[in-house]
Amino acid sequence: MDRPTFALPPIPPRVHRVLLFVAMRSEADPIARALGATDGTARIGDAHIELLVPGADPVLGVDRLGPVHAASALARALCSAPPDLVVNMGTCGGFESQGLGIADLVVVRDAMFHDARVALDGFDALARAHTRLSPSESQLEAIAARTSARIGLASSGSSLDATADELALFRRTHTLAKDMELAALAVVCREAGVPLAALKGVTDLVDHHEPTHEAFLRNLTRTTDRIAQSAAAFFGQLV
Ligand code: ADE
């Protein structure tokens, strides 16, 4: 359970085209501004960055959060022309017990699903989808040094809150970031053979008594601003 089952390809020496997946419009706007994006695209060095945001549900009018919408939006985007690199930036729950605080950053080494319980040989690992992302150890360390981020495991699921069993799993696996997209993006990237890297910012503390949604809403702007301030430094180490 502690070792990744799958590994994504490394980041190629020359990255010309990047797809930047951000789940919520309110997370994406400050990042786009910080990168100087116009019409959802920006340039860093030789790399062309294209923003991919799943957008609002046409019936409910809310952003299409979660692993199903993330996988569907990325799979559709990869059909046209696969990029050299997919990047995921966005908010996450963090863990006080791991020394994280609000607006701290995590640069992700591995991703997995936590709400995946299939007591059948092989199918359990398939559902967990524990995957080593693409940045090398030295790239992770360079990003961490430039952005003051922690390096570690992110775990994804369909819920903003966490069950007692999931809290125990997070403790056992030393999870640093809990989100609702990254492991789904990792599965799509694996099937397409495309590299993936991720930077997450903490809006709420999963192992704290305050209701997650209250902390999330209160800290959303502060945390997305912190991610946005670090976005160029993150890309600078990879492209
Ligand atoms: N995004 C921000 N906070 C989160 C949390 N606690 N769980 C899942 N996704 C999140």
JSON list of C-alpha atoms and ligand atoms in Angstrom, two decimals:
[
{"chain": "A", "resi": 1, "resn": "MET", "atom": "CA", "xyz": [0.00, 0.00, 0.00]},
{"chain": "A", "resi": 2, "resn": "ASP", "atom": "CA", "xyz": [2.87, 2.41, 0.72]},
{"chain": "A", "resi": 3, "resn": "ARG", "atom": "CA", "xyz": [4.67, 1.92, -2.58]},
{"chain": "A", "resi": 4, "resn": "PRO", "atom": "CA", "xyz": [3.16, 3.24, -5.78]},
{"chain": "A", "resi": 5, "resn": "THR", "atom": "CA", "xyz": [1.81, 0.51, -8.08]},
{"chain": "A", "resi": 6, "resn": "PHE", "atom": "CA", "xyz": [2.05, 2.61, -11.23]},
{"chain": "A", "resi": 7, "resn": "ALA", "atom": "CA", "xyz": [4.52, 5.20, -12.56]},
{"chain": "A", "resi": 8, "resn": "LEU", "atom": "CA", "xyz": [3.98, 7.97, -15.09]},
{"chain": "A", "resi": 9, "resn": "PRO", "atom": "CA", "xyz": [6.58, 8.80, -17.76]},
{"chain": "A", "resi": 10, "resn": "PRO", "atom": "CA", "xyz": [9.29, 11.33, -16.84]},
{"chain": "A", "resi": 11, "resn": "ILE", "atom": "CA", "xyz": [9.05, 14.91, -18.03]},
{"chain": "A", "resi": 12, "resn": "PRO", "atom": "CA", "xyz": [10.85, 15.25, -21.38]},
{"chain": "A", "resi": 13, "resn": "PRO", "atom": "CA", "xyz": [13.88, 17.59, -21.61]},
{"chain": "A", "resi": 14, "resn": "ARG", "atom": "CA", "xyz": [11.96, 19.96, -23.90]},
{"chain": "A", "resi": 15, "resn": "VAL", "atom": "CA", "xyz": [8.39, 20.80, -22.98]},
{"chain": "A", "resi": 16, "resn": "HIS", "atom": "CA", "xyz": [6.57, 22.78, -25.67]},
{"chain": "A", "resi": 17, "resn": "ARG", "atom": "CA", "xyz": [2.93, 22.32, -24.71]},
{"chain": "A", "resi": 18, "resn": "VAL", "atom": "CA", "xyz": [1.43, 22.09, -21.21]},
{"chain": "A", "resi": 19, "resn": "LEU", "atom": "CA", "xyz": [-2.20, 21.50, -20.23]},
{"chain": "A", "resi": 20, "resn": "LEU", "atom": "CA", "xyz": [-2.86, 23.17, -16.86]},
{"chain": "A", "resi": 21, "resn": "PHE", "atom": "CA", "xyz": [-5.88, 21.53, -15.18]},
{"chain": "A", "resi": 22, "resn": "VAL", "atom": "CA", "xyz": [-7.58, 23.58, -12.45]},
{"chain": "A", "resi": 23, "resn": "ALA", "atom": "CA", "xyz": [-10.90, 22.29, -11.06]},
{"chain": "A", "resi": 24, "resn": "MET", "atom": "CA", "xyz": [-12.61, 25.55, -10.03]},
{"chain": "A", "resi": 25, "resn": "ARG", "atom": "CA", "xyz": [-12.88, 28.84, -11.88]},
{"chain": "A", "resi": 26, "resn": "SER", "atom": "CA", "xyz": [-12.13, 30.72, -8.61]},
{"chain": "A", "resi": 27, "resn": "GLU", "atom": "CA", "xyz": [-8.85, 28.78, -8.31]},
{"chain": "A", "resi": 28, "resn": "ALA", "atom": "CA", "xyz": [-7.97, 29.23, -11.98]},
{"chain": "A", "resi": 29, "resn": "ASP", "atom": "CA", "xyz": [-8.44, 33.02, -12.29]},
{"chain": "A", "resi": 30, "resn": "PRO", "atom": "CA", "xyz": [-5.63, 34.10, -9.91]},
{"chain": "A", "resi": 31, "resn": "ILE", "atom": "CA", "xyz": [-3.26, 31.51, -11.45]},
{"chain": "A", "resi": 32, "resn": "ALA", "atom": "CA", "xyz": [-4.09, 32.73, -14.97]},
{"chain": "A", "resi": 33, "resn": "ARG", "atom": "CA", "xyz": [-3.49, 36.36, -13.90]},
{"chain": "A", "resi": 34, "resn": "ALA", "atom": "CA", "xyz": [-0.15, 35.48, -12.25]},
{"chain": "A", "resi": 35, "resn": "LEU", "atom": "CA", "xyz": [1.02, 33.69, -15.42]},
{"chain": "A", "resi": 36, "resn": "GLY", "atom": "CA", "xyz": [-0.08, 36.65, -17.57]},
{"chain": "A", "resi": 37, "resn": "ALA", "atom": "CA", "xyz": [-2.56, 34.44, -19.45]},
{"chain": "A", "resi": 38, "resn": "THR", "atom": "CA", "xyz": [-4.81, 35.88, -22.11]},
{"chain": "A", "resi": 39, "resn": "ASP", "atom": "CA", "xyz": [-7.70, 33.80, -23.50]},
{"chain": "A", "resi": 40, "resn": "GLY", "atom": "CA", "xyz": [-6.70, 30.93, -21.21]},
{"chain": "A", "resi": 41, "resn": "THR", "atom": "CA", "xyz": [-3.17, 30.59, -22.58]},
{"chain": "A", "resi": 42, "resn": "ALA", "atom": "CA", "xyz": [0.23, 31.76, -21.35]},
{"chain": "A", "resi": 43, "resn": "ARG", "atom": "CA", "xyz": [3.87, 31.36, -22.34]},
{"chain": "A", "resi": 44, "resn": "ILE", "atom": "CA", "xyz": [6.75, 30.40, -20.01]},
{"chain": "A", "resi": 45, "resn": "GLY", "atom": "CA", "xyz": [10.10, 30.20, -21.81]},
{"chain": "A", "resi": 46, "resn": "ASP", "atom": "CA", "xyz": [9.50, 27.99, -24.86]},
{"chain": "A", "resi": 47, "resn": "ALA", "atom": "CA", "xyz": [6.39, 26.39, -23.36]},
{"chain": "A", "resi": 48, "resn": "HIS", "atom": "CA", "xyz": [2.83, 27.23, -24.30]},
{"chain": "A", "resi": 49, "resn": "ILE", "atom": "CA", "xyz": [0.49, 26.74, -21.30]},
{"chain": "A", "resi": 50, "resn": "GLU", "atom": "CA", "xyz": [-3.22, 26.05, -21.95]},
{"chain": "A", "resi": 51, "resn": "LEU", "atom": "CA", "xyz": [-5.64, 26.30, -19.06]},
{"chain": "A", "resi": 52, "resn": "LEU", "atom": "CA", "xyz": [-8.22, 23.49, -18.74]},
{"chain": "A", "resi": 53, "resn": "VAL", "atom": "CA", "xyz": [-11.13, 24.12, -16.34]},
{"chain": "A", "resi": 54, "resn": "PRO", "atom": "CA", "xyz": [-14.07, 21.66, -16.46]},
{"chain": "A", "resi": 55, "resn": "GLY", "atom": "CA", "xyz": [-16.51, 24.58, -16.05]},
{"chain": "A", "resi": 56, "resn": "ALA", "atom": "CA", "xyz": [-19.97, 24.84, -14.54]},
{"chain": "A", "resi": 57, "resn": "ASP", "atom": "CA", "xyz": [-22.58, 22.09, -14.69]},
{"chain": "A", "resi": 58, "resn": "PRO", "atom": "CA", "xyz": [-25.32, 23.31, -17.06]},
{"chain": "A", "resi": 59, "resn": "VAL", "atom": "CA", "xyz": [-28.13, 22.12, -14.75]},
{"chain": "A", "resi": 60, "resn": "LEU", "atom": "CA", "xyz": [-26.77, 23.06, -11.33]},
{"chain": "A", "resi": 61, "resn": "GLY", "atom": "CA", "xyz": [-24.59, 26.03, -12.26]},
{"chain": "A", "resi": 62, "resn": "VAL", "atom": "CA", "xyz": [-21.76, 24.93, -9.94]},
{"chain": "A", "resi": 63, "resn": "ASP", "atom": "CA", "xyz": [-18.20, 24.01, -10.94]},
{"chain": "A", "resi": 64, "resn": "ARG", "atom": "CA", "xyz": [-17.80, 20.36, -12.01]},
{"chain": "A", "resi": 65, "resn": "LEU", "atom": "CA", "xyz": [-15.65, 19.25, -9.08]},
{"chain": "A", "resi": 66, "resn": "GLY", "atom": "CA", "xyz": [-14.54, 15.73, -8.42]},
{"chain": "A", "resi": 67, "resn": "PRO", "atom": "CA", "xyz": [-12.74, 12.78, -9.98]},
{"chain": "A", "resi": 68, "resn": "VAL", "atom": "CA", "xyz": [-15.40, 11.83, -12.55]},
{"chain": "A", "resi": 69, "resn": "HIS", "atom": "CA", "xyz": [-15.56, 15.30, -14.10]},
{"chain": "A", "resi": 70, "resn": "ALA", "atom": "CA", "xyz": [-11.78, 15.70, -13.89]},
{"chain": "A", "resi": 71, "resn": "ALA", "atom": "CA", "xyz": [-11.18, 12.44, -15.78]},
{"chain": "A", "resi": 72, "resn": "SER", "atom": "CA", "xyz": [-13.84, 13.20, -18.35]},
{"chain": "A", "resi": 73, "resn": "ALA", "atom": "CA", "xyz": [-12.57, 16.75, -19.05]},
{"chain": "A", "resi": 74, "resn": "LEU", "atom": "CA", "xyz": [-8.93, 15.64, -19.32]},
{"chain": "A", "resi": 75, "resn": "ALA", "atom": "CA", "xyz": [-9.72, 12.59, -21.49]},
{"chain": "A", "resi": 76, "resn": "ARG", "atom": "CA", "xyz": [-11.64, 14.82, -23.91]},
{"chain": "A", "resi": 77, "resn": "ALA", "atom": "CA", "xyz": [-8.79, 17.36, -24.01]},
{"chain": "A", "resi": 78, "resn": "LEU", "atom": "CA", "xyz": [-6.19, 14.66, -24.68]},
{"chain": "A", "resi": 79, "resn": "CYS", "atom": "CA", "xyz": [-8.15, 13.35, -27.68]},
{"chain": "A", "resi": 80, "resn": "SER", "atom": "CA", "xyz": [-7.27, 16.35, -29.84]},
{"chain": "A", "resi": 81, "resn": "ALA", "atom": "CA", "xyz": [-3.49, 16.75, -29.35]},
{"chain": "A", "resi": 82, "resn": "PRO", "atom": "CA", "xyz": [-1.68, 15.21, -26.36]},
{"chain": "A", "resi": 83, "resn": "PRO", "atom": "CA", "xyz": [0.51, 17.81, -24.58]},
{"chain": "A", "resi": 84, "resn": "ASP", "atom": "CA", "xyz": [4.11, 17.18, -23.42]},
{"chain": "A", "resi": 85, "resn": "LEU", "atom": "CA", "xyz": [2.98, 17.62, -19.80]},
{"chain": "A", "resi": 86, "resn": "VAL", "atom": "CA", "xyz": [-0.22, 17.90, -17.76]},
{"chain": "A", "resi": 87, "resn": "VAL", "atom": "CA", "xyz": [-0.04, 20.03, -14.61]},
{"chain": "A", "resi": 88, "resn": "ASN", "atom": "CA", "xyz": [-2.66, 20.14, -11.86]},
{"chain": "A", "resi": 89, "resn": "MET", "atom": "CA", "xyz": [-2.79, 23.16, -9.55]},
{"chain": "A", "resi": 90, "resn": "GLY", "atom": "CA", "xyz": [-5.48, 23.70, -6.95]},
{"chain": "A", "resi": 91, "resn": "THR", "atom": "CA", "xyz": [-6.57, 23.55, -3.37]},
{"chain": "A", "resi": 92, "resn": "CYS", "atom": "CA", "xyz": [-6.48, 20.59, -0.99]},
{"chain": "A", "resi": 93, "resn": "GLY", "atom": "CA", "xyz": [-7.11, 19.59, 2.57]},
{"chain": "A", "resi": 94, "resn": "GLY", "atom": "CA", "xyz": [-3.88, 19.40, 4.59]},
{"chain": "A", "resi": 95, "resn": "PHE", "atom": "CA", "xyz": [-2.88, 17.63, 7.80]},
{"chain": "A", "resi": 96, "resn": "GLU", "atom": "CA", "xyz": [-2.02, 19.43, 11.02]},
{"chain": "A", "resi": 97, "resn": "SER", "atom": "CA", "xyz": [-0.38, 16.21, 12.26]},
{"chain": "A", "resi": 98, "resn": "GLN", "atom": "CA", "xyz": [2.06, 16.47, 9.33]},
{"chain": "A", "resi": 99, "resn": "GLY", "atom": "CA", "xyz": [2.98, 20.04, 10.31]},
{"chain": "A", "resi": 100, "resn": "LEU", "atom": "CA", "xyz": [0.94, 21.71, 7.56]},
{"chain": "A", "resi": 101, "resn": "GLY", "atom": "CA", "xyz": [-0.99, 24.95, 7.97]},
{"chain": "A", "resi": 102, "resn": "ILE", "atom": "CA", "xyz": [-3.42, 27.03, 5.92]},
{"chain": "A", "resi": 103, "resn": "ALA", "atom": "CA", "xyz": [-1.99, 28.27, 2.58]},
{"chain": "A", "resi": 104, "resn": "ASP", "atom": "CA", "xyz": [0.99, 25.89, 2.80]},
{"chain": "A", "resi": 105, "resn": "LEU", "atom": "CA", "xyz": [1.98, 24.21, -0.47]},
{"chain": "A", "resi": 106, "resn": "VAL", "atom": "CA", "xyz": [2.50, 20.55, -1.36]},
{"chain": "A", "resi": 107, "resn": "VAL", "atom": "CA", "xyz": [4.39, 19.44, -4.46]},
{"chain": "A", "resi": 108, "resn": "VAL", "atom": "CA", "xyz": [3.11, 15.95, -5.12]},
{"chain": "A", "resi": 109, "resn": "ARG", "atom": "CA", "xyz": [5.32, 12.87, -5.48]},
{"chain": "A", "resi": 110, "resn": "ASP", "atom": "CA", "xyz": [2.54, 10.19, -5.56]},
{"chain": "A", "resi": 111, "resn": "ALA", "atom": "CA", "xyz": [-1.24, 10.19, -5.89]},
{"chain": "A", "resi": 112, "resn": "MET", "atom": "CA", "xyz": [-3.84, 7.60, -4.89]},
{"chain": "A", "resi": 113, "resn": "PHE", "atom": "CA", "xyz": [-7.57, 7.23, -4.19]},
{"chain": "A", "resi": 114, "resn": "HIS", "atom": "CA", "xyz": [-8.59, 6.86, -0.53]},
{"chain": "A", "resi": 115, "resn": "ASP", "atom": "CA", "xyz": [-12.29, 5.97, -0.99]},
{"chain": "A", "resi": 116, "resn": "ALA", "atom": "CA", "xyz": [-11.37, 2.76, -2.80]},
{"chain": "A", "resi": 117, "resn": "ARG", "atom": "CA", "xyz": [-12.20, -0.44, -0.97]},
{"chain": "A", "resi": 118, "resn": "VAL", "atom": "CA", "xyz": [-12.40, -3.54, -3.20]},
{"chain": "A", "resi": 119, "resn": "ALA", "atom": "CA", "xyz": [-11.55, -6.75, -1.32]},
{"chain": "A", "resi": 120, "resn": "LEU", "atom": "CA", "xyz": [-10.55, -8.66, -4.46]},
{"chain": "A", "resi": 121, "resn": "ASP", "atom": "CA", "xyz": [-6.94, -9.42, -5.45]},
{"chain": "A", "resi": 122, "resn": "GLY", "atom": "CA", "xyz": [-5.69, -6.99, -8.08]},
{"chain": "A", "resi": 123, "resn": "PHE", "atom": "CA", "xyz": [-8.91, -4.99, -8.11]},
{"chain": "A", "resi": 124, "resn": "ASP", "atom": "CA", "xyz": [-7.92, -3.38, -4.79]},
{"chain": "A", "resi": 125, "resn": "ALA", "atom": "CA", "xyz": [-4.70, -2.01, -6.35]},
{"chain": "A", "resi": 126, "resn": "LEU", "atom": "CA", "xyz": [-6.61, -0.97, -9.48]},
{"chain": "A", "resi": 127, "resn": "ALA", "atom": "CA", "xyz": [-9.10, 1.02, -7.39]},
{"chain": "A", "resi": 128, "resn": "ARG", "atom": "CA", "xyz": [-6.36, 2.57, -5.20]},
{"chain": "A", "resi": 129, "resn": "ALA", "atom": "CA", "xyz": [-4.48, 3.61, -8.38]},
{"chain": "A", "resi": 130, "resn": "HIS", "atom": "CA", "xyz": [-1.41, 4.55, -6.34]},
{"chain": "A", "resi": 131, "resn": "THR", "atom": "CA", "xyz": [0.78, 6.31, -8.92]},
{"chain": "A", "resi": 132, "resn": "ARG", "atom": "CA", "xyz": [4.23, 7.94, -8.90]},
{"chain": "A", "resi": 133, "resn": "LEU", "atom": "CA", "xyz": [3.87, 11.25, -10.73]},
{"chain": "A", "resi": 134, "resn": "SER", "atom": "CA", "xyz": [6.43, 12.42, -13.29]},
{"chain": "A", "resi": 135, "resn": "PRO", "atom": "CA", "xyz": [8.81, 14.92, -11.61]},
{"chain": "A", "resi": 136, "resn": "SER", "atom": "CA", "xyz": [12.13, 13.36, -10.65]},
{"chain": "A", "resi": 137, "resn": "GLU", "atom": "CA", "xyz": [13.33, 13.54, -7.05]},
{"chain": "A", "resi": 138, "resn": "SER", "atom": "CA", "xyz": [15.65, 16.42, -7.97]},
{"chain": "A", "resi": 139, "resn": "GLN", "atom": "CA", "xyz": [12.85, 18.31, -9.72]},
{"chain": "A", "resi": 140, "resn": "LEU", "atom": "CA", "xyz": [10.62, 17.85, -6.65]},
{"chain": "A", "resi": 141, "resn": "GLU", "atom": "CA", "xyz": [13.41, 19.14, -4.42]},
{"chain": "A", "resi": 142, "resn": "ALA", "atom": "CA", "xyz": [14.09, 22.14, -6.67]},
{"chain": "A", "resi": 143, "resn": "ILE", "atom": "CA", "xyz": [10.39, 23.07, -6.70]},
{"chain": "A", "resi": 144, "resn": "ALA", "atom": "CA", "xyz": [10.17, 22.63, -2.92]},
{"chain": "A", "resi": 145, "resn": "ALA", "atom": "CA", "xyz": [13.22, 24.85, -2.42]},
{"chain": "A", "resi": 146, "resn": "ARG", "atom": "CA", "xyz": [11.88, 27.60, -4.72]},
{"chain": "A", "resi": 147, "resn": "THR", "atom": "CA", "xyz": [8.31, 27.60, -3.36]},
{"chain": "A", "resi": 148, "resn": "SER", "atom": "CA", "xyz": [8.79, 26.45, 0.27]},
{"chain": "A", "resi": 149, "resn": "ALA", "atom": "CA", "xyz": [6.49, 23.51, -0.53]},
{"chain": "A", "resi": 150, "resn": "ARG", "atom": "CA", "xyz": [6.47, 20.12, 1.19]},
{"chain": "A", "resi": 151, "resn": "ILE", "atom": "CA", "xyz": [6.94, 17.01, -0.96]},
{"chain": "A", "resi": 152, "resn": "GLY", "atom": "CA", "xyz": [4.61, 14.04, -0.54]},
{"chain": "A", "resi": 153, "resn": "LEU", "atom": "CA", "xyz": [1.52, 11.95, -1.17]},
{"chain": "A", "resi": 154, "resn": "ALA", "atom": "CA", "xyz": [-1.85, 13.34, -2.29]},
{"chain": "A", "resi": 155, "resn": "SER", "atom": "CA", "xyz": [-5.00, 11.28, -1.95]},
{"chain": "A", "resi": 156, "resn": "SER", "atom": "CA", "xyz": [-8.20, 11.84, -3.92]},
{"chain": "A", "resi": 157, "resn": "GLY", "atom": "CA", "xyz": [-11.85, 11.00, -3.40]},
{"chain": "A", "resi": 158, "resn": "SER", "atom": "CA", "xyz": [-15.34, 12.22, -4.21]},
{"chain": "A", "resi": 159, "resn": "SER", "atom": "CA", "xyz": [-16.00, 13.87, -0.84]},
{"chain": "A", "resi": 160, "resn": "LEU", "atom": "CA", "xyz": [-14.89, 17.13, 0.76]},
{"chain": "A", "resi": 161, "resn": "ASP", "atom": "CA", "xyz": [-15.08, 15.61, 4.24]},
{"chain": "A", "resi": 162, "resn": "ALA", "atom": "CA", "xyz": [-13.41, 12.42, 5.51]},
{"chain": "A", "resi": 163, "resn": "THR", "atom": "CA", "xyz": [-14.60, 9.32, 7.37]},
{"chain": "A", "resi": 164, "resn": "ALA", "atom": "CA", "xyz": [-12.85, 7.90, 10.45]},
{"chain": "A", "resi": 165, "resn": "ASP", "atom": "CA", "xyz": [-11.47, 5.01, 8.34]},
{"chain": "A", "resi": 166, "resn": "GLU", "atom": "CA", "xyz": [-10.09, 7.47, 5.81]},
{"chain": "A", "resi": 167, "resn": "LEU", "atom": "CA", "xyz": [-8.44, 9.50, 8.60]},
{"chain": "A", "resi": 168, "resn": "ALA", "atom": "CA", "xyz": [-6.71, 6.31, 9.77]},
{"chain": "A", "resi": 169, "resn": "LEU", "atom": "CA", "xyz": [-5.56, 5.59, 6.18]},
{"chain": "A", "resi": 170, "resn": "PHE", "atom": "CA", "xyz": [-4.18, 9.15, 5.82]},
{"chain": "A", "resi": 171, "resn": "ARG", "atom": "CA", "xyz": [-2.20, 8.68, 9.05]},
{"chain": "A", "resi": 172, "resn": "ARG", "atom": "CA", "xyz": [-0.84, 5.28, 7.98]},
{"chain": "A", "resi": 173, "resn": "THR", "atom": "CA", "xyz": [0.25, 6.51, 4.56]},
{"chain": "A", "resi": 174, "resn": "HIS", "atom": "CA", "xyz": [1.57, 9.92, 5.73]},
{"chain": "A", "resi": 175, "resn": "THR", "atom": "CA", "xyz": [-0.74, 11.66, 3.28]},
{"chain": "A", "resi": 176, "resn": "LEU", "atom": "CA", "xyz": [-0.01, 15.39, 2.99]},
{"chain": "A", "resi": 177, "resn": "ALA", "atom": "CA", "xyz": [-2.79, 16.54, 0.67]},
{"chain": "A", "resi": 178, "resn": "LYS", "atom": "CA", "xyz": [-6.42, 15.44, 0.21]},
{"chain": "A", "resi": 179, "resn": "ASP", "atom": "CA", "xyz": [-8.13, 16.54, -2.98]},
{"chain": "A", "resi": 180, "resn": "MET", "atom": "CA", "xyz": [-10.88, 15.52, -5.41]},
{"chain": "A", "resi": 181, "resn": "GLU", "atom": "CA", "xyz": [-9.09, 15.27, -8.76]},
{"chain": "A", "resi": 182, "resn": "LEU", "atom": "CA", "xyz": [-5.42, 14.30, -8.89]},
{"chain": "A", "resi": 183, "resn": "ALA", "atom": "CA", "xyz": [-5.63, 10.48, -8.79]},
{"chain": "A", "resi": 184, "resn": "ALA", "atom": "CA", "xyz": [-8.25, 10.58, -11.56]},
{"chain": "A", "resi": 185, "resn": "LEU", "atom": "CA", "xyz": [-5.98, 12.77, -13.69]},
{"chain": "A", "resi": 186, "resn": "ALA", "atom": "CA", "xyz": [-3.13, 10.32, -13.01]},
{"chain": "A", "resi": 187, "resn": "VAL", "atom": "CA", "xyz": [-5.20, 7.39, -14.35]},
{"chain": "A", "resi": 188, "resn": "VAL", "atom": "CA", "xyz": [-6.02, 9.30, -17.54]},
{"chain": "A", "resi": 189, "resn": "CYS", "atom": "CA", "xyz": [-2.37, 10.36, -17.99]},
{"chain": "A", "resi": 190, "resn": "ARG", "atom": "CA", "xyz": [-1.21, 6.77, -17.47]},
{"chain": "A", "resi": 191, "resn": "GLU", "atom": "CA", "xyz": [-3.55, 5.48, -20.15]},
{"chain": "A", "resi": 192, "resn": "ALA", "atom": "CA", "xyz": [-2.46, 8.25, -22.54]},
{"chain": "A", "resi": 193, "resn": "GLY", "atom": "CA", "xyz": [1.27, 7.95, -21.66]},
{"chain": "A", "resi": 194, "resn": "VAL", "atom": "CA", "xyz": [1.46, 11.66, -20.76]},
{"chain": "A", "resi": 195, "resn": "PRO", "atom": "CA", "xyz": [3.58, 13.06, -17.85]},
{"chain": "A", "resi": 196, "resn": "LEU", "atom": "CA", "xyz": [1.79, 14.71, -14.91]},
{"chain": "A", "resi": 197, "resn": "ALA", "atom": "CA", "xyz": [2.96, 17.07, -12.12]},
{"chain": "A", "resi": 198, "resn": "ALA", "atom": "CA", "xyz": [0.96, 18.79, -9.37]},
{"chain": "A", "resi": 199, "resn": "LEU", "atom": "CA", "xyz": [1.09, 21.69, -6.91]},
{"chain": "A", "resi": 200, "resn": "LYS", "atom": "CA", "xyz": [-1.55, 21.87, -4.17]},
{"chain": "A", "resi": 201, "resn": "GLY", "atom": "CA", "xyz": [-2.37, 24.56, -1.59]},
{"chain": "A", "resi": 202, "resn": "VAL", "atom": "CA", "xyz": [-4.01, 23.88, 1.78]},
{"chain": "A", "resi": 203, "resn": "THR", "atom": "CA", "xyz": [-7.40, 25.56, 2.41]},
{"chain": "A", "resi": 204, "resn": "ASP", "atom": "CA", "xyz": [-8.45, 23.40, 5.38]},
{"chain": "A", "resi": 205, "resn": "LEU", "atom": "CA", "xyz": [-7.04, 20.94, 7.87]},
{"chain": "A", "resi": 206, "resn": "VAL", "atom": "CA", "xyz": [-8.56, 17.48, 7.50]},
{"chain": "A", "resi": 207, "resn": "ASP", "atom": "CA", "xyz": [-7.55, 16.37, 11.02]},
{"chain": "A", "resi": 208, "resn": "HIS", "atom": "CA", "xyz": [-8.91, 19.52, 12.71]},
{"chain": "A", "resi": 209, "resn": "HIS", "atom": "CA", "xyz": [-12.32, 19.79, 14.38]},
{"chain": "A", "resi": 210, "resn": "GLU", "atom": "CA", "xyz": [-13.57, 22.75, 12.27]},
{"chain": "A", "resi": 211, "resn": "PRO", "atom": "CA", "xyz": [-16.03, 21.67, 9.54]},
{"chain": "A", "resi": 212, "resn": "THR", "atom": "CA", "xyz": [-14.06, 21.35, 6.30]},
{"chain": "A", "resi": 213, "resn": "HIS", "atom": "CA", "xyz": [-16.44, 23.39, 4.13]},
{"chain": "A", "resi": 214, "resn": "GLU", "atom": "CA", "xyz": [-16.27, 26.40, 6.50]},
{"chain": "A", "resi": 215, "resn": "ALA", "atom": "CA", "xyz": [-12.46, 26.49, 6.51]},
{"chain": "A", "resi": 216, "resn": "PHE", "atom": "CA", "xyz": [-12.39, 25.86, 2.75]},
{"chain": "A", "resi": 217, "resn": "LEU", "atom": "CA", "xyz": [-14.60, 28.87, 1.96]},
{"chain": "A", "resi": 218, "resn": "ARG", "atom": "CA", "xyz": [-12.82, 31.17, 4.44]},
{"chain": "A", "resi": 219, "resn": "ASN", "atom": "CA", "xyz": [-9.34, 30.35, 3.13]},
{"chain": "A", "resi": 220, "resn": "LEU", "atom": "CA", "xyz": [-10.02, 29.89, -0.59]},
{"chain": "A", "resi": 221, "resn": "THR", "atom": "CA", "xyz": [-8.79, 33.33, -1.74]},
{"chain": "A", "resi": 222, "resn": "ARG", "atom": "CA", "xyz": [-5.71, 33.36, 0.49]},
{"chain": "A", "resi": 223, "resn": "THR", "atom": "CA", "xyz": [-4.65, 29.89, -0.62]},
{"chain": "A", "resi": 224, "resn": "THR", "atom": "CA", "xyz": [-5.30, 30.35, -4.35]},
{"chain": "A", "resi": 225, "resn": "ASP", "atom": "CA", "xyz": [-3.27, 33.58, -4.18]},
{"chain": "A", "resi": 226, "resn": "ARG", "atom": "CA", "xyz": [-0.39, 31.59, -2.64]},
{"chain": "A", "resi": 227, "resn": "ILE", "atom": "CA", "xyz": [-0.58, 28.96, -5.39]},
{"chain": "A", "resi": 228, "resn": "ALA", "atom": "CA", "xyz": [-0.71, 31.72, -8.02]},
{"chain": "A", "resi": 229, "resn": "GLN", "atom": "CA", "xyz": [2.39, 33.43, -6.54]},
{"chain": "A", "resi": 230, "resn": "SER", "atom": "CA", "xyz": [4.31, 30.14, -6.81]},
{"chain": "A", "resi": 231, "resn": "ALA", "atom": "CA", "xyz": [3.04, 29.04, -10.24]},
{"chain": "A", "resi": 232, "resn": "ALA", "atom": "CA", "xyz": [5.84, 30.59, -12.32]},
{"chain": "A", "resi": 233, "resn": "ALA", "atom": "CA", "xyz": [8.55, 29.13, -10.02]},
{"chain": "A", "resi": 234, "resn": "PHE", "atom": "CA", "xyz": [6.90, 25.69, -10.30]},
{"chain": "A", "resi": 235, "resn": "PHE", "atom": "CA", "xyz": [6.84, 25.82, -14.11]},
{"chain": "A", "resi": 236, "resn": "GLY", "atom": "CA", "xyz": [10.38, 27.23, -14.16]},
{"chain": "A", "resi": 237, "resn": "GLN", "atom": "CA", "xyz": [11.72, 23.92, -12.79]},
{"chain": "A", "resi": 238, "resn": "LEU", "atom": "CA", "xyz": [9.85, 21.74, -15.30]},
{"chain": "A", "resi": 239, "resn": "VAL", "atom": "CA", "xyz": [9.73, 23.52, -18.67]},
{"chain": "B", "resi": 1, "resn": "ADE", "atom": "N1", "xyz": [-10.02, 20.74, -1.64]},
{"chain": "B", "resi": 1, "resn": "ADE", "atom": "C1", "xyz": [-9.78, 21.62, -0.66]},
{"chain": "B", "resi": 1, "resn": "ADE", "atom": "N2", "xyz": [-9.95, 21.05, 0.56]},
{"chain": "B", "resi": 1, "resn": "ADE", "atom": "C2", "xyz": [-10.29, 19.76, 0.33]},
{"chain": "B", "resi": 1, "resn": "ADE", "atom": "C3", "xyz": [-10.61, 18.67, 1.18]},
{"chain": "B", "resi": 1, "resn": "ADE", "atom": "N3", "xyz": [-10.58, 18.77, 2.49]},
{"chain": "B", "resi": 1, "resn": "ADE", "atom": "N4", "xyz": [-10.91, 17.49, 0.60]},
{"chain": "B", "resi": 1, "resn": "ADE", "atom": "C4", "xyz": [-10.94, 17.37, -0.76]},
{"chain": "B", "resi": 1, "resn": "ADE", "atom": "N5", "xyz": [-10.68, 18.37, -1.59]},
{"chain": "B", "resi": 1, "resn": "ADE", "atom": "C5", "xyz": [-10.34, 19.56, -1.06]}
]
